[in-house]
Amino acid sequence: MDLTALRTAHPEHWGKATAIRALTLDAVHAANSGHSGMPMGMADVATVLYEKHLKFDASAPEWPDRDRFILSAGHGSMLLYSLLYLTGDAEITLDQIRNFRQMGAKTAGHPENFLARAIETTTGPLGQGIANSVGFAIAEEVQRAQFGKKIVDHHTYVIAGDGCLMEGISQEAITLAGRLRLGKLIVFWDNNNITIDGPVDISDATDQPARFRAAGWQVIEIDGHNPEEIDAAITKAKTSKKPSMIACKTHIALGHAAQDTSKGHGALTNPEQLIAAKEAYGWSTGPFEVPADIKSAWEAIGSRGASDHAEWKTRLAELSERKQGDFNRIQSGEAPKRLQATIRALKKQISESQPKLATRASSERVLEVVNPIMPETLGGSADLTGSNNTKTGDLGVFLPENRKGRYIHYGIREHGMAAAMNGMALHGGVRPYGGTFMCFTDYARPAMRLAALMQVPSVFVMTHDSIGLGEDGPTHQPVEHLAISRATPNTWVFRPADTVETAEAWELALTSQKTPSVMSLTRQGLPTVRTKHSQKNLTAQGAYILAEAEAKRQVILIATGSEVSVALAARDTLEAEGIGTRVVSMPCMELFEAQDETYRRRVLPAGPVRIGIEAAVRQGWDRWLLGERGRANKAGFIGMDSFGASAPAEELFEKFGITAEATVAKAKSLLG
Amino acid sequence: MDLTALRTAHPEHWGKATAIRALTLDAVHAANSGHSGMPMGMADVATVLYEKHLKFDASAPEWPDRDRFILSAGHGSMLLYSLLYLTGDAEITLDQIRNFRQMGAKTAGHPENFLARAIETTTGPLGQGIANSVGFAIAEEVQRAQFGKKIVDHHTYVIAGDGCLMEGISQEAITLAGRLRLGKLIVFWDNNNITIDGPVDISDATDQPARFRAAGWQVIEIDGHNPEEIDAAITKAKTSKKPSMIACKTHIALGHAAQDTSKGHGALTNPEQLIAAKEAYGWSTGPFEVPADIKSAWEAIGSRGASDHAEWKTRLAELSERKQGDFNRIQSGEAPKRLQATIRALKKQISESQPKLATRASSERVLEVVNPIMPETLGGSADLTGSNNTKTGDLGVFLPENRKGRYIHYGIREHGMAAAMNGMALHGGVRPYGGTFMCFTDYARPAMRLAALMQVPSVFVMTHDSIGLGEDGPTHQPVEHLAISRATPNTWVFRPADTVETAEAWELALTSQKTPSVMSLTRQGLPTVRTKHSQKNLTAQGAYILAEAEAKRQVILIATGSEVSVALAARDTLEAEGIGTRVVSMPCMELFEAQDETYRRRVLPAGPVRIGIEAAVRQGWDRWLLGERGRANKAGFIGMDSFGASAPAEELFEKFGITAEATVAKAKSLLG
């Protein structure tokens, strides 16, 4: 590249873009790790975007109507940190830049949304950002339909690299965005033809523009170092009814000895080459030093949106008080006050009528009362609507012709769905839930982990949660998926036993601010086990005594979900034989773990035989069976230790020995 | 559709195709569950493929040079079962068809490769089959390059539905196949515009032909009910140097009242409609009854390949004895005899030289001696070759211009890689391994589960296996992934402590016939802990005494991988204070669990304090700490209970308290 020509053609632009490149070189050099090349390659695009287009107010990073900027190529985190520091973000200071990738810094190796308010999402696992962005764009459309264009009217911009576009999730994201005609979604493709292993050609020969067009996108191809082309492309993209992909031909590590090489993708730490690159840029200040005129030009960009922001506040204040209240409540993530009463009323009704329902149907019953009072819920399913019971009558379908629709047909895209849900939750103003089969937790897994890491309360509705699924067989029967979700930090895994517990679980999930929930729900019908109404949300305690021993307490059966009724049946038999048996329902291990020891000891006292019953692998159970005052020679587990099989459900429970009879036999043998 | 016209135009074809439709209707009716529409829609394509093109010999379903037929749309399993029964497969008998989806039947809800020899792969989780097929096609190319066209020369045919094509993994599969120019891969797209939730348009508007062309495929669009068009398309596809996608416009549930509806996607069990459909077909025999002439026409198709097969046997016999021996050994999945001696020699050398190496580098050392003696290994990485240490000098890169290459640059496609590896293992003749970061187990997870379910010995090389990854931060630091893999049935999770254990783990992985392996390997350097050479593979026992207590045994430290040296350092301190401490290295929990109790008791006797040390979540550890004669008040765990952070590795181990000092303190506090 002829840097002099670039510099001469647009000197002011060049100074601003060079600040990004220089800060990146310095930070990576100081950290002795990181990714230099991407921020250096995309500095021009980012500069034009921030200077001319991005609606934001650096002093108010949480302004709800800001444009969102998603760095899907999260390894290029110094691009984002540079932009935030330069525009005057209060959190990403120069000190933070100097401490790039160090303990306690907000400038982590990859952008972490929970470290600074201006970081929209956590990226690094490739493809997640572009898939989040679909959720951001959907949330914007839905909120705009609800509150009007004067309050909600912003774009979602994304920078995605070759890695993002090679990941399968990107296909799910772009085809969903194309179908839904998310015109306010604009993706810049950093087309630098370099990945870690070498040129992209080594592993890929995809015609990306053709691929995006095939998915219903507008595609604009530009020189990613020409500010005029960048500006024109963004201007054009903003008027499109289709989502836009701007293919930016760039040079990774522009101006450095490693330019256009896969070395340039990584950490450029050689001091001589660093100096040479800065010289080539015409950048003569010391490390981390941005000339005052350039810094103030950037700060002007950072405050450019302040007046817009002020006008927006005025417009918000002009809404009716009720509308304002709704907007602010939803934005804060608070559930409406009447949620509690609604849930209690349903619980009461269920405890009285005692229906036999699959918990997936219980979940629908809950959504039927919740969705009408929570306009922020945004439901969906990965093409299993009738099976996941996720759609209630009042939700219209979200489509280009119906932006008020609150139900999304995600298609057969579990991963894209989960990542889009995270994006919605991060955007704010909506509360997403989405369904698939529990077994396909596997497909959604990378995004489910990120929900937990990012501290967003997405709700994953996972039905058909055991061999109870029946004939579809082992490919569709989860056995390890409860353990997988429970192994993940900051995740609530609910496995309710009946409609009452399902309602309680939903109440917790919908009031959660920082923890995602996994709803593990049955395909098969279950009796109501909470036949006595309690106002209190017992599921909030994680586990509780559902049925106390009548005879002298010798056995405690601990069960979840569909196995709670198995435990109750086993208790009947044992009690009939004079063996006092307590049944503990344990719908959420994580919440039980969070209780104080006094309560845990009350539920699980030392002494009796303990048997865990769950149609899944034992992993995760030993802490309740052997720990918490338990003893190995008095503990047993009734569950799965292999994959399932294809046959009718009842036969499978027999075959795998998950029955009241087997429980009784195990209890007796442990009693000796 | 005008069935009469179809029937009149090609009466013989019609009879054969109708047999599939009628069997499907009868089997789903009898099972009262299943998917009728897809087999009914694709019966014409399958009939022409089997009759005119597919190279197979129904009497020898394991003939190595057969064409492979992959039903990626696995829910349409009755298509495959019908074809197998009709062509005379010995295992899929009429009785099996009658017992569709019943306990113990080979005709499971979704095709399971381990139930019948003629079922090439397990499908059902959508997109897996098409991604497997890329591995099948790669294996064919590699084997052909090694043994010549006379011995290996076959096609891989796939039927994929809309669901397969919506899943992100399909994008990874088709772009990889396009780049690698896998001309012998032919995919039929069952273009019926129906998914479970409704018409495809409800969630997708992708121009699939354009998408495949953008990925480097030949696309042929046909009427999927016209046998002449089908035949011509296959003929054309077979001559292409690019992979081919044949877009077959079809009617789901052809001829049934539910034709072209999403009801037709599911189980069509209404008896009157069933009778009406058969009448419309002109099919007058009773349930499960195929007219003799049609059955014998199908059986002729089944034996059509017998002479080809016989000629192939002759050609194989004409190879040199060494070549034949190699072919047969590799085909059987047996490792070469000298593998053991090679591993032992490396172990001896390492125990003597005692290098400090990251186990990812240890793994490379092992591969350097293994790859030259095992021509069947086929390595690769998802764009992290230098980080995963998966490429050794002798492996060329597999590309269109180098089919002898044994290393695959999979690109940033972890899921596609894992599924392709499964396909290679199923194809036979190669032994696949592939690398990514341990954290991205998440991305590969659906295929890793299927490796376990399908009983194929794929080797997943997962490096950067803890916070030891350092500055990249929590998005890249696994904490729950050991638990996830260990929760999965039939999976060996190896976490070796040094190069010797790494060599032992590889020996086990490369001799495994039915169990996949996960290699959990460090980024950071580790000392050699196996400083005394042993001929025996100690890793095969799962856990063993690495260092015995010298003073009176009061403590047992159980550790894996990078934490074994932490345990040894803690032992030094404890012994210096007179506290006898045993260190147990536990590189594979699954193999330890499989040992007899005598051995397990010897390694983990009752009495001493036990501490588990692993830089990961505790889930899965309690059975060794609290179970196996352990006691809760004498057990502790040193590990992670949250996500990690972005900082240099050593600081992270300090921050999260995974140190020898913390271990010593925990031991003392437990000793009271």
PDB file of C-alpha atoms in Angstrom, chain A residues 239-420:
ATOM      1  CA  THR A 239     -31.467   3.498   3.180  1.00  0.00           C
ATOM      2  CA  SER A 240     -31.807  -0.165   2.272  1.00  0.00           C
ATOM      3  CA  LYS A 241     -34.802  -2.237   3.232  1.00  0.00           C
ATOM      4  CA  LYS A 242     -32.576  -5.274   3.177  1.00  0.00           C
ATOM      5  CA  PRO A 243     -29.740  -5.854   5.593  1.00  0.00           C
ATOM      6  CA  SER A 244     -26.488  -4.682   4.054  1.00  0.00           C
ATOM      7  CA  MET A 245     -23.095  -6.266   3.827  1.00  0.00           C
ATOM      8  CA  ILE A 246     -20.274  -3.910   2.984  1.00  0.00           C
ATOM      9  CA  ALA A 247     -17.350  -5.941   1.717  1.00  0.00           C
ATOM     10  CA  CYS A 248     -14.284  -3.918   2.671  1.00  0.00           C
ATOM     11  CA  LYS A 249     -11.124  -4.931   0.863  1.00  0.00           C
ATOM     12  CA  THR A 250      -8.465  -4.252   3.460  1.00  0.00           C
ATOM     13  CA  HIS A 251      -4.859  -4.928   4.268  1.00  0.00           C
ATOM     14  CA  ILE A 252      -4.372  -6.614   7.597  1.00  0.00           C
ATOM     15  CA  ALA A 253      -1.696  -4.861   9.699  1.00  0.00           C
ATOM     16  CA  LEU A 254      -1.627  -2.015   7.194  1.00  0.00           C
ATOM     17  CA  GLY A 255       1.758  -0.372   6.947  1.00  0.00           C
ATOM     18  CA  HIS A 256       3.568  -2.875   9.110  1.00  0.00           C
ATOM     19  CA  ALA A 257       6.254  -5.278   7.895  1.00  0.00           C
ATOM     20  CA  ALA A 258       3.736  -8.050   8.562  1.00  0.00           C
ATOM     21  CA  GLN A 259       1.037  -6.444   6.407  1.00  0.00           C
ATOM     22  CA  ASP A 260      -0.998  -8.973   4.393  1.00  0.00           C
ATOM     23  CA  THR A 261       0.456 -11.977   6.201  1.00  0.00           C
ATOM     24  CA  SER A 262      -0.907 -14.329   8.777  1.00  0.00           C
ATOM     25  CA  LYS A 263       1.819 -13.134  11.136  1.00  0.00           C
ATOM     26  CA  GLY A 264       0.053  -9.798  10.939  1.00  0.00           C
ATOM     27  CA  HIS A 265      -3.062 -11.450  12.391  1.00  0.00           C
ATOM     28  CA  GLY A 266      -1.346 -11.995  15.728  1.00  0.00           C
ATOM     29  CA  ALA A 267       0.729  -9.951  18.145  1.00  0.00           C
ATOM     30  CA  LEU A 268       3.138  -7.570  16.427  1.00  0.00           C
ATOM     31  CA  THR A 269       5.658  -6.891  19.158  1.00  0.00           C
ATOM     32  CA  ASN A 270       8.946  -6.371  17.346  1.00  0.00           C
ATOM     33  CA  PRO A 271      10.115  -2.896  18.496  1.00  0.00           C
ATOM     34  CA  GLU A 272      11.992  -1.959  15.322  1.00  0.00           C
ATOM     35  CA  GLN A 273       9.094  -2.928  13.091  1.00  0.00           C
ATOM     36  CA  LEU A 274       6.763  -1.000  15.356  1.00  0.00           C
ATOM     37  CA  ILE A 275       8.870   2.114  15.014  1.00  0.00           C
ATOM     38  CA  ALA A 276       9.120   1.629  11.266  1.00  0.00           C
ATOM     39  CA  ALA A 277       5.359   1.329  10.959  1.00  0.00           C
ATOM     40  CA  LYS A 278       4.777   4.507  12.939  1.00  0.00           C
ATOM     41  CA  GLU A 279       7.329   6.280  10.802  1.00  0.00           C
ATOM     42  CA  ALA A 280       5.567   5.138   7.686  1.00  0.00           C
ATOM     43  CA  TYR A 281       2.340   6.527   9.139  1.00  0.00           C
ATOM     44  CA  GLY A 282       4.040   9.845   9.869  1.00  0.00           C
ATOM     45  CA  TRP A 283       3.306   9.311  13.561  1.00  0.00           C
ATOM     46  CA  SER A 284       5.981  10.792  15.712  1.00  0.00           C
ATOM     47  CA  THR A 285       4.623  10.947  19.263  1.00  0.00           C
ATOM     48  CA  GLY A 286       5.723   8.540  21.956  1.00  0.00           C
ATOM     49  CA  PRO A 287       4.003   5.338  22.967  1.00  0.00           C
ATOM     50  CA  PHE A 288       0.341   5.744  23.908  1.00  0.00           C
ATOM     51  CA  GLU A 289       0.569   9.408  23.026  1.00  0.00           C
ATOM     52  CA  VAL A 290      -2.070  10.869  20.729  1.00  0.00           C
ATOM     53  CA  PRO A 291      -1.404  14.409  19.437  1.00  0.00           C
ATOM     54  CA  ALA A 292      -3.758  16.848  21.099  1.00  0.00           C
ATOM     55  CA  ASP A 293      -5.460  17.972  17.894  1.00  0.00           C
ATOM     56  CA  ILE A 294      -6.241  14.435  16.930  1.00  0.00           C
ATOM     57  CA  LYS A 295      -7.486  13.543  20.391  1.00  0.00           C
ATOM     58  CA  SER A 296      -9.758  16.566  20.427  1.00  0.00           C
ATOM     59  CA  ALA A 297     -11.056  15.777  16.973  1.00  0.00           C
ATOM     60  CA  TRP A 298     -11.979  12.340  18.306  1.00  0.00           C
ATOM     61  CA  GLU A 299     -13.573  13.817  21.407  1.00  0.00           C
ATOM     62  CA  ALA A 300     -15.665  16.044  19.215  1.00  0.00           C
ATOM     63  CA  ILE A 301     -16.919  12.897  17.539  1.00  0.00           C
ATOM     64  CA  GLY A 302     -17.689  11.495  20.970  1.00  0.00           C
ATOM     65  CA  SER A 303     -19.834  14.488  21.860  1.00  0.00           C
ATOM     66  CA  ARG A 304     -21.407  14.859  18.422  1.00  0.00           C
ATOM     67  CA  GLY A 305     -24.464  12.898  19.572  1.00  0.00           C
ATOM     68  CA  ALA A 306     -25.087  14.857  22.768  1.00  0.00           C
ATOM     69  CA  SER A 307     -27.675  17.137  21.202  1.00  0.00           C
ATOM     70  CA  ASP A 308     -29.427  14.212  19.543  1.00  0.00           C
ATOM     71  CA  HIS A 309     -29.476  12.560  22.898  1.00  0.00           C
ATOM     72  CA  ALA A 310     -30.937  15.639  24.572  1.00  0.00           C
ATOM     73  CA  GLU A 311     -33.650  15.897  21.927  1.00  0.00           C
ATOM     74  CA  TRP A 312     -34.422  12.252  22.423  1.00  0.00           C
ATOM     75  CA  LYS A 313     -34.891  12.822  26.120  1.00  0.00           C
ATOM     76  CA  THR A 314     -37.339  15.573  25.327  1.00  0.00           C
ATOM     77  CA  ARG A 315     -39.263  13.294  23.019  1.00  0.00           C
ATOM     78  CA  LEU A 316     -39.358  10.588  25.660  1.00  0.00           C
ATOM     79  CA  ALA A 317     -40.671  13.090  28.177  1.00  0.00           C
ATOM     80  CA  GLU A 318     -43.473  13.932  25.762  1.00  0.00           C
ATOM     81  CA  LEU A 319     -44.835  10.417  25.829  1.00  0.00           C
ATOM     82  CA  SER A 320     -47.776   9.665  28.049  1.00  0.00           C
ATOM     83  CA  GLU A 321     -46.827   8.888  31.592  1.00  0.00           C
ATOM     84  CA  ARG A 322     -47.894   5.297  31.170  1.00  0.00           C
ATOM     85  CA  LYS A 323     -45.780   4.891  28.042  1.00  0.00           C
ATOM     86  CA  GLN A 324     -42.804   6.428  29.760  1.00  0.00           C
ATOM     87  CA  GLY A 325     -43.296   4.199  32.736  1.00  0.00           C
ATOM     88  CA  ASP A 326     -43.486   1.135  30.518  1.00  0.00           C
ATOM     89  CA  PHE A 327     -40.448   2.161  28.539  1.00  0.00           C
ATOM     90  CA  ASN A 328     -38.368   2.791  31.621  1.00  0.00           C
ATOM     91  CA  ARG A 329     -39.520  -0.316  33.421  1.00  0.00           C
ATOM     92  CA  ILE A 330     -38.826  -2.564  30.463  1.00  0.00           C
ATOM     93  CA  GLN A 331     -35.521  -0.865  29.782  1.00  0.00           C
ATOM     94  CA  SER A 332     -34.412  -1.502  33.345  1.00  0.00           C
ATOM     95  CA  GLY A 333     -35.217  -5.183  33.012  1.00  0.00           C
ATOM     96  CA  GLU A 334     -37.724  -5.073  35.869  1.00  0.00           C
ATOM     97  CA  ALA A 335     -40.693  -7.375  35.553  1.00  0.00           C
ATOM     98  CA  PRO A 336     -44.106  -5.772  36.061  1.00  0.00           C
ATOM     99  CA  LYS A 337     -45.346  -5.760  39.646  1.00  0.00           C
ATOM    100  CA  ARG A 338     -48.363  -7.854  38.845  1.00  0.00           C
ATOM    101  CA  LEU A 339     -46.267 -10.769  37.642  1.00  0.00           C
ATOM    102  CA  GLN A 340     -46.140 -12.187  41.154  1.00  0.00           C
ATOM    103  CA  ALA A 341     -49.905 -12.074  41.618  1.00  0.00           C
ATOM    104  CA  THR A 342     -50.432 -13.583  38.177  1.00  0.00           C
ATOM    105  CA  ILE A 343     -48.135 -16.483  38.938  1.00  0.00           C
ATOM    106  CA  ARG A 344     -49.737 -17.013  42.335  1.00  0.00           C
ATOM    107  CA  ALA A 345     -53.201 -17.085  40.839  1.00  0.00           C
ATOM    108  CA  LEU A 346     -52.144 -19.670  38.298  1.00  0.00           C
ATOM    109  CA  LYS A 347     -50.485 -21.778  40.988  1.00  0.00           C
ATOM    110  CA  LYS A 348     -53.603 -21.696  43.084  1.00  0.00           C
ATOM    111  CA  GLN A 349     -55.788 -22.687  40.205  1.00  0.00           C
ATOM    112  CA  ILE A 350     -53.461 -25.549  39.288  1.00  0.00           C
ATOM    113  CA  SER A 351     -53.134 -26.844  42.829  1.00  0.00           C
ATOM    114  CA  GLU A 352     -56.909 -26.987  42.920  1.00  0.00           C
ATOM    115  CA  SER A 353     -57.604 -28.461  39.490  1.00  0.00           C
ATOM    116  CA  GLN A 354     -54.543 -30.742  39.500  1.00  0.00           C
ATOM    117  CA  PRO A 355     -54.259 -31.338  35.779  1.00  0.00           C
ATOM    118  CA  LYS A 356     -52.020 -33.989  34.295  1.00  0.00           C
ATOM    119  CA  LEU A 357     -49.823 -32.093  31.890  1.00  0.00           C
ATOM    120  CA  ALA A 358     -46.454 -32.429  30.223  1.00  0.00           C
ATOM    121  CA  THR A 359     -44.339 -29.624  31.651  1.00  0.00           C
ATOM    122  CA  ARG A 360     -43.920 -28.257  28.129  1.00  0.00           C
ATOM    123  CA  ALA A 361     -47.684 -27.766  28.191  1.00  0.00           C
ATOM    124  CA  SER A 362     -47.416 -26.371  31.714  1.00  0.00           C
ATOM    125  CA  SER A 363     -44.963 -23.877  30.327  1.00  0.00           C
ATOM    126  CA  GLU A 364     -47.474 -22.846  27.696  1.00  0.00           C
ATOM    127  CA  ARG A 365     -50.067 -22.382  30.416  1.00  0.00           C
ATOM    128  CA  VAL A 366     -47.689 -20.052  32.206  1.00  0.00           C
ATOM    129  CA  LEU A 367     -46.849 -18.123  29.052  1.00  0.00           C
ATOM    130  CA  GLU A 368     -50.538 -17.716  28.369  1.00  0.00           C
ATOM    131  CA  VAL A 369     -50.899 -15.647  31.523  1.00  0.00           C
ATOM    132  CA  VAL A 370     -47.494 -13.995  31.421  1.00  0.00           C
ATOM    133  CA  ASN A 371     -47.245 -12.827  27.831  1.00  0.00           C
ATOM    134  CA  PRO A 372     -50.319 -10.580  28.031  1.00  0.00           C
ATOM    135  CA  ILE A 373     -48.901  -8.704  31.016  1.00  0.00           C
ATOM    136  CA  MET A 374     -45.299  -8.554  29.841  1.00  0.00           C
ATOM    137  CA  PRO A 375     -45.169  -6.847  26.449  1.00  0.00           C
ATOM    138  CA  GLU A 376     -41.391  -7.270  26.538  1.00  0.00           C
ATOM    139  CA  THR A 377     -41.396 -11.030  26.115  1.00  0.00           C
ATOM    140  CA  LEU A 378     -40.231 -12.119  22.684  1.00  0.00           C
ATOM    141  CA  GLY A 379     -40.778 -15.806  22.091  1.00  0.00           C
ATOM    142  CA  GLY A 380     -39.731 -18.234  19.447  1.00  0.00           C
ATOM    143  CA  SER A 381     -38.664 -21.718  18.523  1.00  0.00           C
ATOM    144  CA  ALA A 382     -36.204 -23.350  16.203  1.00  0.00           C
ATOM    145  CA  ASP A 383     -38.953 -24.888  14.058  1.00  0.00           C
ATOM    146  CA  LEU A 384     -40.544 -26.835  16.901  1.00  0.00           C
ATOM    147  CA  THR A 385     -43.301 -24.432  17.872  1.00  0.00           C
ATOM    148  CA  GLY A 386     -45.969 -27.062  18.401  1.00  0.00           C
ATOM    149  CA  SER A 387     -43.553 -29.295  20.306  1.00  0.00           C
ATOM    150  CA  ASN A 388     -41.962 -26.635  22.481  1.00  0.00           C
ATOM    151  CA  ASN A 389     -45.308 -24.997  23.275  1.00  0.00           C
ATOM    152  CA  THR A 390     -43.696 -21.596  23.040  1.00  0.00           C
ATOM    153  CA  LYS A 391     -46.351 -19.697  21.114  1.00  0.00           C
ATOM    154  CA  THR A 392     -49.346 -18.232  22.871  1.00  0.00           C
ATOM    155  CA  GLY A 393     -52.388 -16.839  21.185  1.00  0.00           C
ATOM    156  CA  ASP A 394     -51.678 -13.184  21.797  1.00  0.00           C
ATOM    157  CA  LEU A 395     -48.249 -13.173  20.162  1.00  0.00           C
ATOM    158  CA  GLY A 396     -48.264 -12.269  16.512  1.00  0.00           C
ATOM    159  CA  VAL A 397     -45.483 -13.518  14.293  1.00  0.00           C
ATOM    160  CA  PHE A 398     -42.587 -11.107  13.827  1.00  0.00           C
ATOM    161  CA  LEU A 399     -42.181 -10.550  10.097  1.00  0.00           C
ATOM    162  CA  PRO A 400     -41.338  -7.617   7.823  1.00  0.00           C
ATOM    163  CA  GLU A 401     -45.038  -6.946   7.485  1.00  0.00           C
ATOM    164  CA  ASN A 402     -45.683  -7.265  11.224  1.00  0.00           C
ATOM    165  CA  ARG A 403     -43.043  -5.662  13.382  1.00  0.00           C
ATOM    166  CA  LYS A 404     -45.380  -5.849  16.351  1.00  0.00           C
ATOM    167  CA  GLY A 405     -45.194  -9.614  16.242  1.00  0.00           C
ATOM    168  CA  ARG A 406     -43.612 -11.037  19.355  1.00  0.00           C
ATOM    169  CA  TYR A 407     -43.027 -14.566  18.122  1.00  0.00           C
ATOM    170  CA  ILE A 408     -40.113 -15.545  15.924  1.00  0.00           C
ATOM    171  CA  HIS A 409     -40.005 -18.569  13.698  1.00  0.00           C
ATOM    172  CA  TYR A 410     -36.246 -19.002  13.967  1.00  0.00           C
ATOM    173  CA  GLY A 411     -36.160 -21.879  11.521  1.00  0.00           C
ATOM    174  CA  ILE A 412     -33.888 -24.858  12.085  1.00  0.00           C
ATOM    175  CA  ARG A 413     -31.225 -22.615  13.602  1.00  0.00           C
ATOM    176  CA  GLU A 414     -30.779 -23.421  17.300  1.00  0.00           C
ATOM    177  CA  HIS A 415     -27.400 -21.762  17.501  1.00  0.00           C
ATOM    178  CA  GLY A 416     -28.449 -18.645  15.658  1.00  0.00           C
ATOM    179  CA  MET A 417     -31.565 -18.463  17.805  1.00  0.00           C
ATOM    180  CA  ALA A 418     -29.665 -18.617  21.078  1.00  0.00           C
ATOM    181  CA  ALA A 419     -27.141 -16.026  19.938  1.00  0.00           C
ATOM    182  CA  ALA A 420     -29.879 -13.743  18.624  1.00  0.00           C
TER     183      ALA A 420
END
